[in-house]
mmCIF file of C-alpha atoms and ligand atoms in Angstrom:
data_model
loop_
_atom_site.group_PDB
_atom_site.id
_atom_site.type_symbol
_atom_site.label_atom_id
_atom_site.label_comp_id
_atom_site.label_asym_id
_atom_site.label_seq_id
_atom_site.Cartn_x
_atom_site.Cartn_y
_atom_site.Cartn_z
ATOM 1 C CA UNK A 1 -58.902 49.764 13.988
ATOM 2 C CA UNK A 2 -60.663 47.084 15.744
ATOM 3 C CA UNK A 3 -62.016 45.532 12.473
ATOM 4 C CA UNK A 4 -58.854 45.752 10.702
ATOM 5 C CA UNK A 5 -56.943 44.045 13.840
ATOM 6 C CA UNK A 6 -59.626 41.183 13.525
ATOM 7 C CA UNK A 7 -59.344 41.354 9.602
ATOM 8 C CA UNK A 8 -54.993 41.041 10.541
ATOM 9 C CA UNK A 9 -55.842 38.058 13.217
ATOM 10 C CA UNK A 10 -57.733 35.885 10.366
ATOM 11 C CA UNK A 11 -55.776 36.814 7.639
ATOM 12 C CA UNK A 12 -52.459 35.781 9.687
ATOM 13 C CA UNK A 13 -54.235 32.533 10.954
ATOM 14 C CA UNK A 14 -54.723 31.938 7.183
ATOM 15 C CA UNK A 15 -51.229 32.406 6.126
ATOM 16 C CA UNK A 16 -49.690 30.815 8.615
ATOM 17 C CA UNK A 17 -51.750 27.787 8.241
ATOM 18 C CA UNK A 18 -50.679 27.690 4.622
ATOM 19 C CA UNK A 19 -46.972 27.971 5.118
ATOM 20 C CA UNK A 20 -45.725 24.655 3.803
ATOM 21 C CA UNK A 21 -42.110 25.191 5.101
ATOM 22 C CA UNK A 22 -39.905 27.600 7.247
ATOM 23 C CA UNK A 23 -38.835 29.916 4.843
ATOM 24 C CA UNK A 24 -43.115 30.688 4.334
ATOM 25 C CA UNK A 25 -43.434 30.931 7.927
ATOM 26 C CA UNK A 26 -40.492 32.963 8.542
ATOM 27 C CA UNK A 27 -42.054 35.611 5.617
ATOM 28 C CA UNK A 28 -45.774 34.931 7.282
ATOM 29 C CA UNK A 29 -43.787 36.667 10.527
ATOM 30 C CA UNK A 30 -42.285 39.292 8.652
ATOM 31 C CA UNK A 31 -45.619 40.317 7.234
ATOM 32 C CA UNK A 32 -47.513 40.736 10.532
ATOM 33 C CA UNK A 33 -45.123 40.998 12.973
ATOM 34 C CA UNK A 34 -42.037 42.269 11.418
ATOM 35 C CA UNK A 35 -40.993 46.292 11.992
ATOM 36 C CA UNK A 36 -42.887 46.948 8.240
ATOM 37 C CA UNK A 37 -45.255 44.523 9.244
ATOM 38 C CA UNK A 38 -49.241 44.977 9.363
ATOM 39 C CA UNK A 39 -49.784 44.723 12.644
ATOM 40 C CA UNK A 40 -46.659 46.818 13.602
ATOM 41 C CA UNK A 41 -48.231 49.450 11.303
ATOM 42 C CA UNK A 42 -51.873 49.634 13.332
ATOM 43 C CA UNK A 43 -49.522 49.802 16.913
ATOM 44 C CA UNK A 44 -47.962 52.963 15.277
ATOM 45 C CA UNK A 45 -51.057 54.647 14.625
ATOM 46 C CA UNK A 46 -52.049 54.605 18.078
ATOM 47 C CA UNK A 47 -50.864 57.426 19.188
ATOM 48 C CA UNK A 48 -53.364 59.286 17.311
ATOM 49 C CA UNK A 49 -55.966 58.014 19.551
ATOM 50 C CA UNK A 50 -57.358 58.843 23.225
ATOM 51 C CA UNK A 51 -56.416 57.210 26.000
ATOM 52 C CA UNK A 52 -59.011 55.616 26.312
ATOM 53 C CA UNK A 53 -59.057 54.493 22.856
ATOM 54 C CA UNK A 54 -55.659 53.414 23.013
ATOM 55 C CA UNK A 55 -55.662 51.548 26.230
ATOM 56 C CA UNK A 56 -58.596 49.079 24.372
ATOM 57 C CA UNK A 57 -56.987 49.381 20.997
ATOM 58 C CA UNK A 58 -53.587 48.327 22.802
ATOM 59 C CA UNK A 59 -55.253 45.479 24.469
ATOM 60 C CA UNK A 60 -56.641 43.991 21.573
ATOM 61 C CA UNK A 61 -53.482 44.778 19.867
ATOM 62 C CA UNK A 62 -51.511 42.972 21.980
ATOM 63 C CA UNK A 63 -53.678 39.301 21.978
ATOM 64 C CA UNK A 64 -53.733 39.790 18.502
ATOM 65 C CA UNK A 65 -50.093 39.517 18.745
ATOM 66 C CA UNK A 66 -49.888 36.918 20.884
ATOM 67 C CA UNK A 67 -52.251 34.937 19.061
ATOM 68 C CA UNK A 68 -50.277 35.214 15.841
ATOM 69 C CA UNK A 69 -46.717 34.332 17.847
ATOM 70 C CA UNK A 70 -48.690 31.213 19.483
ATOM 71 C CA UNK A 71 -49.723 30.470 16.125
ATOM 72 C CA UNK A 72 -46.259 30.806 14.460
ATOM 73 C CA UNK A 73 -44.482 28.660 16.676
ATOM 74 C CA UNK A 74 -47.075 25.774 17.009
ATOM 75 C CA UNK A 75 -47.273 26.137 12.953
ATOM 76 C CA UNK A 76 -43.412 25.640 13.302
ATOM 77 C CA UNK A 77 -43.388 22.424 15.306
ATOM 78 C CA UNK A 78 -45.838 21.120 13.112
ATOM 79 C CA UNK A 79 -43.514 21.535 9.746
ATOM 80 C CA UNK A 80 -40.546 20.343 11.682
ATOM 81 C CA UNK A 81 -41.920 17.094 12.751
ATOM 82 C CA UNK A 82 -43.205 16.702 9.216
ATOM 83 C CA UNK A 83 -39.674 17.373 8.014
ATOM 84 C CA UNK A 84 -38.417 14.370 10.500
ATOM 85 C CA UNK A 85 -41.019 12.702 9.544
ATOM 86 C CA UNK A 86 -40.310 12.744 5.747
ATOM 87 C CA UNK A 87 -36.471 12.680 6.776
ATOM 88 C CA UNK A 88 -36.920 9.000 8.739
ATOM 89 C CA UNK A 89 -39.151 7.767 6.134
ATOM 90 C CA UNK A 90 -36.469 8.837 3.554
ATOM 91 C CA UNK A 91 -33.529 7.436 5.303
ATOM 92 C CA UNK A 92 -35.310 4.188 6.357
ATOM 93 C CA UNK A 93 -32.667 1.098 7.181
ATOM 94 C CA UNK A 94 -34.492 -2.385 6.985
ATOM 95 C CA UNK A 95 -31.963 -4.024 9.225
ATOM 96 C CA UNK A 96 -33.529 -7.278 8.477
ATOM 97 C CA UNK A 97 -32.462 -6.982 4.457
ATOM 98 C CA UNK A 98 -29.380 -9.042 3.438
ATOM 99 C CA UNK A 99 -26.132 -7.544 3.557
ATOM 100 C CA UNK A 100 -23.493 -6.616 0.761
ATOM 101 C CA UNK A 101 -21.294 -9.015 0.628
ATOM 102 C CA UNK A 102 -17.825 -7.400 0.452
ATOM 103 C CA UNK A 103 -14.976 -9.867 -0.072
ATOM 104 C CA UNK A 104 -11.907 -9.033 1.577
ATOM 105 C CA UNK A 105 -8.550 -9.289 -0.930
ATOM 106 C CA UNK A 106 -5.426 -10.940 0.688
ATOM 107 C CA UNK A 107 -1.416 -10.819 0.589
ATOM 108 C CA UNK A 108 -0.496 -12.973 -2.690
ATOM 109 C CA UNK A 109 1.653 -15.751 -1.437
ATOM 110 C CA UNK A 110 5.044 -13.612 -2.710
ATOM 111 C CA UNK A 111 4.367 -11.609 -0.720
ATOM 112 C CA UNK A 112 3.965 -13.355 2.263
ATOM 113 C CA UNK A 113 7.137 -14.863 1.982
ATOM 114 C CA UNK A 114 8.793 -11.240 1.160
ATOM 115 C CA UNK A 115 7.203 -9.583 4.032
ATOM 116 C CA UNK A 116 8.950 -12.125 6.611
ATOM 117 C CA UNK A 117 12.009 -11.844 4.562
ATOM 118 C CA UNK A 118 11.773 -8.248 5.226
ATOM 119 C CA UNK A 119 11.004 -8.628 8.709
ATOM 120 C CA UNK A 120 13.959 -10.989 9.352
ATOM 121 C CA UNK A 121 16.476 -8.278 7.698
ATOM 122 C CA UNK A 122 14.948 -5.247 9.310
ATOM 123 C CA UNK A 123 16.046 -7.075 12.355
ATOM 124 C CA UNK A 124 19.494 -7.429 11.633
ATOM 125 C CA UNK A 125 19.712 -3.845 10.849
ATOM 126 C CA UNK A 126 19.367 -3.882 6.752
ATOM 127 C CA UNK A 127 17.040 -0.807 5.163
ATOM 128 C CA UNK A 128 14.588 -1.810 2.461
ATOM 129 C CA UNK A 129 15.235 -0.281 -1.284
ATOM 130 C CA UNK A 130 14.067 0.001 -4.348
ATOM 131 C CA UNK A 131 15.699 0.460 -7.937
ATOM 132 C CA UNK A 132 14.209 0.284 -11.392
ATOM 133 C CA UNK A 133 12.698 -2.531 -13.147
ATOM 134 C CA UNK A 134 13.587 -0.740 -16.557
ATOM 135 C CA UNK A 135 17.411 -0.371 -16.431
ATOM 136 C CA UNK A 136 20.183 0.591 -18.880
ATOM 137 C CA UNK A 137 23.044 -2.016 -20.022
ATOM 138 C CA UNK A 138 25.366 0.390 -17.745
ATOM 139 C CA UNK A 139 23.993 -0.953 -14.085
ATOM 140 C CA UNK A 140 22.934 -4.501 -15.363
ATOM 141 C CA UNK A 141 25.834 -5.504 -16.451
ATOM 142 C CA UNK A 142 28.950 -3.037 -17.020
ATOM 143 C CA UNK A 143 29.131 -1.314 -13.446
ATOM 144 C CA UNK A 144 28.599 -5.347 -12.277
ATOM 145 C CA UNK A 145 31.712 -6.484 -14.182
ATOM 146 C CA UNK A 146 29.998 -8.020 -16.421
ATOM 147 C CA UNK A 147 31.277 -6.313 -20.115
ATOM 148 C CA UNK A 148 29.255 -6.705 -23.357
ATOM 149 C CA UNK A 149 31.381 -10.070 -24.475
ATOM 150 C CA UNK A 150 30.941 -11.599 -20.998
ATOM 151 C CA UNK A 151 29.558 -14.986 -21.238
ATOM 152 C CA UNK A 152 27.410 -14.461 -17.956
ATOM 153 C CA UNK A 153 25.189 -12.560 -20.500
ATOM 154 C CA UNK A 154 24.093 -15.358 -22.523
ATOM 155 C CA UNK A 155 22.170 -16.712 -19.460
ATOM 156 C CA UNK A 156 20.815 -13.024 -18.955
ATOM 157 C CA UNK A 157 19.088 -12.666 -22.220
ATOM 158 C CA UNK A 158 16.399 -10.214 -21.776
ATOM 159 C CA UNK A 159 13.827 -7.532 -23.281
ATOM 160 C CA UNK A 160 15.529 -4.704 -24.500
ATOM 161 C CA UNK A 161 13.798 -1.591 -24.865
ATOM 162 C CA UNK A 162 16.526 0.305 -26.996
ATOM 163 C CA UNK A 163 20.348 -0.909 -26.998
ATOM 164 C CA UNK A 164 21.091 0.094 -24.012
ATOM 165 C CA UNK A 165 17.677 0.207 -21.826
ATOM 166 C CA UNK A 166 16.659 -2.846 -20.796
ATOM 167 C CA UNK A 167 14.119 -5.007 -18.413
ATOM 168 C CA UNK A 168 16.723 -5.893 -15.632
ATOM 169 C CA UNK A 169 17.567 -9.554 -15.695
ATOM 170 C CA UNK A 170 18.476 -9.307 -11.863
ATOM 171 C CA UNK A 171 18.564 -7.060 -8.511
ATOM 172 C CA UNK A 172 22.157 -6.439 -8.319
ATOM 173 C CA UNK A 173 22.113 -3.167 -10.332
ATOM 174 C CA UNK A 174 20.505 -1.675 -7.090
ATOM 175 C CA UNK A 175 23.346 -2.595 -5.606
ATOM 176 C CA UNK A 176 25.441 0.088 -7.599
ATOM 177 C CA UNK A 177 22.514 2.493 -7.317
ATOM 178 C CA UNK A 178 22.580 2.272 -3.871
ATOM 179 C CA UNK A 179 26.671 2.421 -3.525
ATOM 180 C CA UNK A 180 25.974 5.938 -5.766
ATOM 181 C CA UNK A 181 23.839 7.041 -3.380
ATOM 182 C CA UNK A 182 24.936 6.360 0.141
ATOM 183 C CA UNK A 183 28.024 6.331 1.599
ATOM 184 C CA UNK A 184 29.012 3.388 4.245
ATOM 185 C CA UNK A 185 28.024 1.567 6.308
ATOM 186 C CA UNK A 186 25.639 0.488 3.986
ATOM 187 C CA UNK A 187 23.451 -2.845 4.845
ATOM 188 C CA UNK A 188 20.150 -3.092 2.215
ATOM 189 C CA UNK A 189 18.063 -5.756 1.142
ATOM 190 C CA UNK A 190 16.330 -4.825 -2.729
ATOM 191 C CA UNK A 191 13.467 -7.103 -3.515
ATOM 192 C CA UNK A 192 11.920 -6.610 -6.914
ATOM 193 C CA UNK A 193 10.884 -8.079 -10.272
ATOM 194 C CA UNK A 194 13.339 -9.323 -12.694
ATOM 195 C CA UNK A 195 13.111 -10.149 -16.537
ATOM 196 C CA UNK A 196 14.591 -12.825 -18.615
ATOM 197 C CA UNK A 197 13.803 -13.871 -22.353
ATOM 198 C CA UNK A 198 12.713 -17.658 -20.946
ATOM 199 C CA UNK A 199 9.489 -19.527 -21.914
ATOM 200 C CA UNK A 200 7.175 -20.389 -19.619
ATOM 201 C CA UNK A 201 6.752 -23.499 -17.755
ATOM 202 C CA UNK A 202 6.317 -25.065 -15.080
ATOM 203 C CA UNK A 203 10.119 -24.001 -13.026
ATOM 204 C CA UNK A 204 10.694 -21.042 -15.558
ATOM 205 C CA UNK A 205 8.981 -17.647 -16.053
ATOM 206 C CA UNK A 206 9.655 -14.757 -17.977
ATOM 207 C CA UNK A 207 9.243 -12.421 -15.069
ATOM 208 C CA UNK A 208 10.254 -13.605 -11.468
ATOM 209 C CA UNK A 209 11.222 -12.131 -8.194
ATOM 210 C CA UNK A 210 14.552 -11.467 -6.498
ATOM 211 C CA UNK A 211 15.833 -10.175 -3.655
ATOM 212 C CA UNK A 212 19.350 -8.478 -3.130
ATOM 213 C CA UNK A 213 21.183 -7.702 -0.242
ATOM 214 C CA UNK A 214 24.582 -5.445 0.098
ATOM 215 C CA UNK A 215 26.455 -4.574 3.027
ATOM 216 C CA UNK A 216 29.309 -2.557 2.899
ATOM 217 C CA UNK A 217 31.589 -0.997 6.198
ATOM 218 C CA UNK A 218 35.103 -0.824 7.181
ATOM 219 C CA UNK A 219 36.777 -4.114 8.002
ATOM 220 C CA UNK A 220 33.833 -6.469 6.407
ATOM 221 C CA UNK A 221 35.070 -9.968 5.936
ATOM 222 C CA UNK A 222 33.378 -13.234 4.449
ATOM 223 C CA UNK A 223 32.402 -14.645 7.977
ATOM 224 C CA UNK A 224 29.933 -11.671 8.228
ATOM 225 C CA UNK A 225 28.843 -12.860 5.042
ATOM 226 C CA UNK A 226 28.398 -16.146 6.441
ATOM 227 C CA UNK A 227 27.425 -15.240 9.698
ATOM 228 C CA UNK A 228 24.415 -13.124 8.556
ATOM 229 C CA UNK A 229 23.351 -15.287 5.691
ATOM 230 C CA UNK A 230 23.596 -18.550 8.335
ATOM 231 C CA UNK A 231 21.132 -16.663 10.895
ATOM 232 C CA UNK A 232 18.760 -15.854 8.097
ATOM 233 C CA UNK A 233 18.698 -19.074 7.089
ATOM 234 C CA UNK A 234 17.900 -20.416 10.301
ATOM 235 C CA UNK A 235 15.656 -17.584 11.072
ATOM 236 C CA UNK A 236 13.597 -18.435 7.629
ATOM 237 C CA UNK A 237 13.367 -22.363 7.949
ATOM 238 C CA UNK A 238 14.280 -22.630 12.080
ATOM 239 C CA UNK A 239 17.175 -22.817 14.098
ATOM 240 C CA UNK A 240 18.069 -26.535 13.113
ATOM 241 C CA UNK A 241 18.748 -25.837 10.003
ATOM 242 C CA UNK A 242 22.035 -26.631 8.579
ATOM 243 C CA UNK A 243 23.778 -24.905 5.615
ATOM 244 C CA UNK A 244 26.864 -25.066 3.468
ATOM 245 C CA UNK A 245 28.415 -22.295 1.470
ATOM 246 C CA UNK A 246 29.535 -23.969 -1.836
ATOM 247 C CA UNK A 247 32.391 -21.933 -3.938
ATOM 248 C CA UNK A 248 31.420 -20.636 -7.028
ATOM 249 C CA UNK A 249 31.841 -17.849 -9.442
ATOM 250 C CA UNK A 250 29.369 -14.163 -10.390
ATOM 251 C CA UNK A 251 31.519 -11.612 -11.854
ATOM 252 C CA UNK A 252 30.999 -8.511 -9.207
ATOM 253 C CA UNK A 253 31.975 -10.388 -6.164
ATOM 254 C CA UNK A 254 35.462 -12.602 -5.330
ATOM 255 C CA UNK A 255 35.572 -14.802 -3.835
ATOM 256 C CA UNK A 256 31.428 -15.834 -4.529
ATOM 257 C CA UNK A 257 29.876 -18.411 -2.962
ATOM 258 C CA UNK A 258 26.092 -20.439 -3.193
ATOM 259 C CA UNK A 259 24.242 -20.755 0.041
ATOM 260 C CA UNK A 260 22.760 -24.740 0.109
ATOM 261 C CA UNK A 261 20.018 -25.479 2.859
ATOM 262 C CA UNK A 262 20.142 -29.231 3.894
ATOM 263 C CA UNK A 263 17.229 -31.077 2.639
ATOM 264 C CA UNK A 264 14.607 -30.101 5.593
ATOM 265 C CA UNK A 265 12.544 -33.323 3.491
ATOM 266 C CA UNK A 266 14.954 -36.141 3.588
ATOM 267 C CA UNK A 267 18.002 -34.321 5.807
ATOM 268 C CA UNK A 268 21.013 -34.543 3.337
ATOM 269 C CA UNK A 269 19.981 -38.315 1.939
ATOM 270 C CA UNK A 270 18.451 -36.996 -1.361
ATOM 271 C CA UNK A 271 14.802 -37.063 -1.775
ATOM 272 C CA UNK A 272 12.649 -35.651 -4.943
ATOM 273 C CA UNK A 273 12.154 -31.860 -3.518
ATOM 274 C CA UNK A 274 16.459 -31.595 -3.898
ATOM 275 C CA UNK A 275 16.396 -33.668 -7.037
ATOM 276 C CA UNK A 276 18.082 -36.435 -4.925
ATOM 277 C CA UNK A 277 21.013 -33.638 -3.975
ATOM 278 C CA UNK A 278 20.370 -33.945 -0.243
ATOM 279 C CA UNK A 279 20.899 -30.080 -0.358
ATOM 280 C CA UNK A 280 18.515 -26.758 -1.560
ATOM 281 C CA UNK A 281 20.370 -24.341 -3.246
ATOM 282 C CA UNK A 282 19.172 -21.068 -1.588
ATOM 283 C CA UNK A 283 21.368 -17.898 -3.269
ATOM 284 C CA UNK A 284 24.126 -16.812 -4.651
ATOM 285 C CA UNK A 285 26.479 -14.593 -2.507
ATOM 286 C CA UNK A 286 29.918 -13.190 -2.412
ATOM 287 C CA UNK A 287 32.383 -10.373 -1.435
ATOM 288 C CA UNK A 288 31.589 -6.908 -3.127
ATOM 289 C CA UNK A 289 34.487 -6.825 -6.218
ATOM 290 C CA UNK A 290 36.816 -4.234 -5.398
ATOM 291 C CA UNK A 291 36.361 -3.240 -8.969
ATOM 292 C CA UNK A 292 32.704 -2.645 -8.284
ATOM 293 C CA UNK A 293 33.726 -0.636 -5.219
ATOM 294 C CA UNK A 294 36.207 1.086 -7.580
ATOM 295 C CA UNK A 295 32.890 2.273 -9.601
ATOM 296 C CA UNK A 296 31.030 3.250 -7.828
ATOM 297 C CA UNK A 297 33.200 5.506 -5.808
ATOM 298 C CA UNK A 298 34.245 3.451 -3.270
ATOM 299 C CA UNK A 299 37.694 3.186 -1.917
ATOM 300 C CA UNK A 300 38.571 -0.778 -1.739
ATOM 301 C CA UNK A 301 41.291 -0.511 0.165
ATOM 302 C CA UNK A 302 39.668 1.280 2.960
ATOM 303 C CA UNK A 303 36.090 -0.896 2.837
ATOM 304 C CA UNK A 304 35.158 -3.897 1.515
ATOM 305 C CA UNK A 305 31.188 -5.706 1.498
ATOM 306 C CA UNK A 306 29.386 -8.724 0.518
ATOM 307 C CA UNK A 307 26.235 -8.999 -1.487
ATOM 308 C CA UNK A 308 23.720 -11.770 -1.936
ATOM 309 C CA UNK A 309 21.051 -12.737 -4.412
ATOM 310 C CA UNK A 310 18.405 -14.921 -3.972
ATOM 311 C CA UNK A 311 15.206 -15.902 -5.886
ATOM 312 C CA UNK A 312 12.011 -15.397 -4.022
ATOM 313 C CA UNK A 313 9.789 -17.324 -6.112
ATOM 314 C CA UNK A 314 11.328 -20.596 -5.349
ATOM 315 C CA UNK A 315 11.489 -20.560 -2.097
ATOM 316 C CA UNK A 316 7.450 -19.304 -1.929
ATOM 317 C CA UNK A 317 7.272 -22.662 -4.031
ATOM 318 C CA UNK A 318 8.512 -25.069 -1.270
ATOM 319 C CA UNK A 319 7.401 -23.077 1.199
ATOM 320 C CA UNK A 320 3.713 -23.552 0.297
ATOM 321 C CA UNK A 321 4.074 -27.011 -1.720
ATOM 322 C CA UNK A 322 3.646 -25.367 -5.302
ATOM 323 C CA UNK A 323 4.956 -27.130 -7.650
ATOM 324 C CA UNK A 324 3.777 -25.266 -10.682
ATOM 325 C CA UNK A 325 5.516 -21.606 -10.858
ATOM 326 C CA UNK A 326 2.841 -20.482 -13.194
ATOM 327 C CA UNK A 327 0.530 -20.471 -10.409
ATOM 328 C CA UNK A 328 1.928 -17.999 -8.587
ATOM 329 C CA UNK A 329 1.455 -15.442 -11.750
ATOM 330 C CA UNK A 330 -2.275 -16.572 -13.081
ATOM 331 C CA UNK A 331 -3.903 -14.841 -10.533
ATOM 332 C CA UNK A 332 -6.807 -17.327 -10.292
ATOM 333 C CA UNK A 333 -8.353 -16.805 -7.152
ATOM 334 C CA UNK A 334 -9.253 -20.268 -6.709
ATOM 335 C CA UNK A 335 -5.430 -20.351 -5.915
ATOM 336 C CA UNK A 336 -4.789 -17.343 -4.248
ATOM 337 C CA UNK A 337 -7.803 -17.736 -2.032
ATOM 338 C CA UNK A 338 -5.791 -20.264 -0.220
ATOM 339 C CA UNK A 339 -3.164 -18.341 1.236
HETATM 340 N N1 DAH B 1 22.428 -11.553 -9.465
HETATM 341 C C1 DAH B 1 22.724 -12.953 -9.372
HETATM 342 C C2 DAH B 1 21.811 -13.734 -10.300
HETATM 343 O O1 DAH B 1 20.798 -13.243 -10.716
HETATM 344 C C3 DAH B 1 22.543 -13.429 -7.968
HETATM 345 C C4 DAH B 1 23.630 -12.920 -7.077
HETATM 346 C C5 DAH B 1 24.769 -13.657 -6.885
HETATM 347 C C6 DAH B 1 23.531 -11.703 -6.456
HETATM 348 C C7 DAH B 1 25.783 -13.183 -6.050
HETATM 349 C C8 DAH B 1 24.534 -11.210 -5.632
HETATM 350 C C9 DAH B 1 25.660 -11.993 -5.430
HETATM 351 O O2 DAH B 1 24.483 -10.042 -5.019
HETATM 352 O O3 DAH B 1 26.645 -11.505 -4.647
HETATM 353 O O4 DAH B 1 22.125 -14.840 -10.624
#
């Protein structure tokens, strides 16, 4: 027994030492120490011995043991420092190496200009929504008063998809969606793309930017309209700002009106950025038609509304002193950069 327990003790030391990882160890254990294990098997036999015999046998027995568990766990310190080691080595930052550079995108001037837009409604109470940018003939034009002979269409020409689906030449079809959808008080602003057939230059662009608004309640008269559309004026180019609301004509709204900024260049006198006018025109605005109420299942004699359209892309122009629209669509980032 005592030879085999010394043969066990160097064998052990042998296979522990060649454990390259935990798992080896871990079976190293199993073999010698485990309940099938080696040296469990010689502590078994013991009882066939005499006391004697068994008291030396046991002693022996039990270095052994604690030889081969002092051996195990310095064996396992050893392979996990190598492991952290080979991990640190492996995950190595040079802190001194250049970074990546990551360049950081940025609003595109529309949207600057639509986000304060927004900001300036959403603080007179207006929601923000959303319609379609392909649209059929129906809420284009029809539900908007504006029948298939109308002459407001020939300055709406546009991309049709079929006869009746189209790329929406303007916002104002949101209005309808909208009146479908929610019953007053309404008060939205829509801001989206709109389409018309127009070659490109420098003030005209097949695809530009609008942005609605429609408020609709018991008892709404045109000095709301002018009210609100005053304060977001003043709001959008400061409080001195003076406007006038000029009378003129849009099929879905009576009496319709255009919103004119003075000249914040030359103050009324007439200067190149208002073609001499003295006056910016801003949007086009009116009270809701009561046939468009009618339409979209609106009692007129019980509410009434006014609406508003303006064109975003403009008023980006002279806000940042563009005076090429095709800018804002190139996407050169030699431009956009800038903002
Ligand atoms: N949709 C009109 C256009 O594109 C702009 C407009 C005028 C919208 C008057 C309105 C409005 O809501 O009431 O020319």
């Amino acid at each position: 027994m005592k030879e085999a327990l010394s043969r066990i003790a160097l064998t052990a030391k042998a296979d522990i030492a060649a454990a390259g990882n935990p798992a080896a160890l871990e079976a190293a254990r199993v073999k010698y120490l485990g309940k099938k294990g080696e040296l469990t098997a010689i502590l078994k036999g013991m009882g066939a011995l005499s006391p004697d015999g068994r008291r030396e046998i046991g002693q022996i027995a039990n270095e052994t043991r604690a030889a081969i568990e002092a051996e195990l766990g310095s064996r396992l310190q050893e392979l996990k420092s190598k492991e952290l080691d080979a991990r640190l080595l492996a995950e190595r930052l040079d802190v001194t190496m250049p970074g990546t550079h990551h360049p950081m995108g940025g609003r595109h001037p529309i949207q600057l200009v639509l986000d304060e837009l927004k900001e300036i409604f959403l603080g007179m109470g207006f929601d923000v929504v959303e319609g379609p940018e392909v649209e059929t003939d129906y809420y284009n034009f029809e539900a908007l008063n504006i029948p298939k002979d109308h002459p407001a269409r020939d300055t709406q020409d546009t991309f049709y998809i079929s006869d009746n689906v189209i790329l929406r030449t303007q916002t104002s079809p949101v209005q309808i969606r909208t009146m479908e959808q929610r019953k007053p008080p309404i008060r939205v602003i829509a801001p989206g793309r709109v389409y018309r057939s127009d070659a490109v230059d420098a003030t005209h662009s097949p695809l530009f930017h609008q942005v609605e608004g429609l408020v609709v309640d018991k008892g709404i008269t045109m000095s709301d309209l002018k009210g609100t559309l005053d304060t977001f004026a003043k709001r959008l180019y400061g409080p001195e700002t003076v406007t006038r609301f000029r009378p003129h004509h849009f099929p879905f709204t009576e009496p319709s009106a255009e919103l004119d900024v003075m000249c914040f260049s030359c103050h009324g006198e007439g200067c190149r950025l208002c073609k001499g006018e003295g006056w910016i025109e801003i949007l086009g605005c009116g009270m809701v038609h009561p046939k468009v109420l009618s339409i979209c299942g609106i009692d007129p004699e019980e509410y009434s509304g006014f609406a508003f359209g303006l064109g975003l892309d403009r008023i980006v122009m002279r806000r940042y002193n563009i005076d090429d629209l095709r800018l804002l669509f190139e996407n050169d980032l030699r431009f956009l950069t800038q903002f």
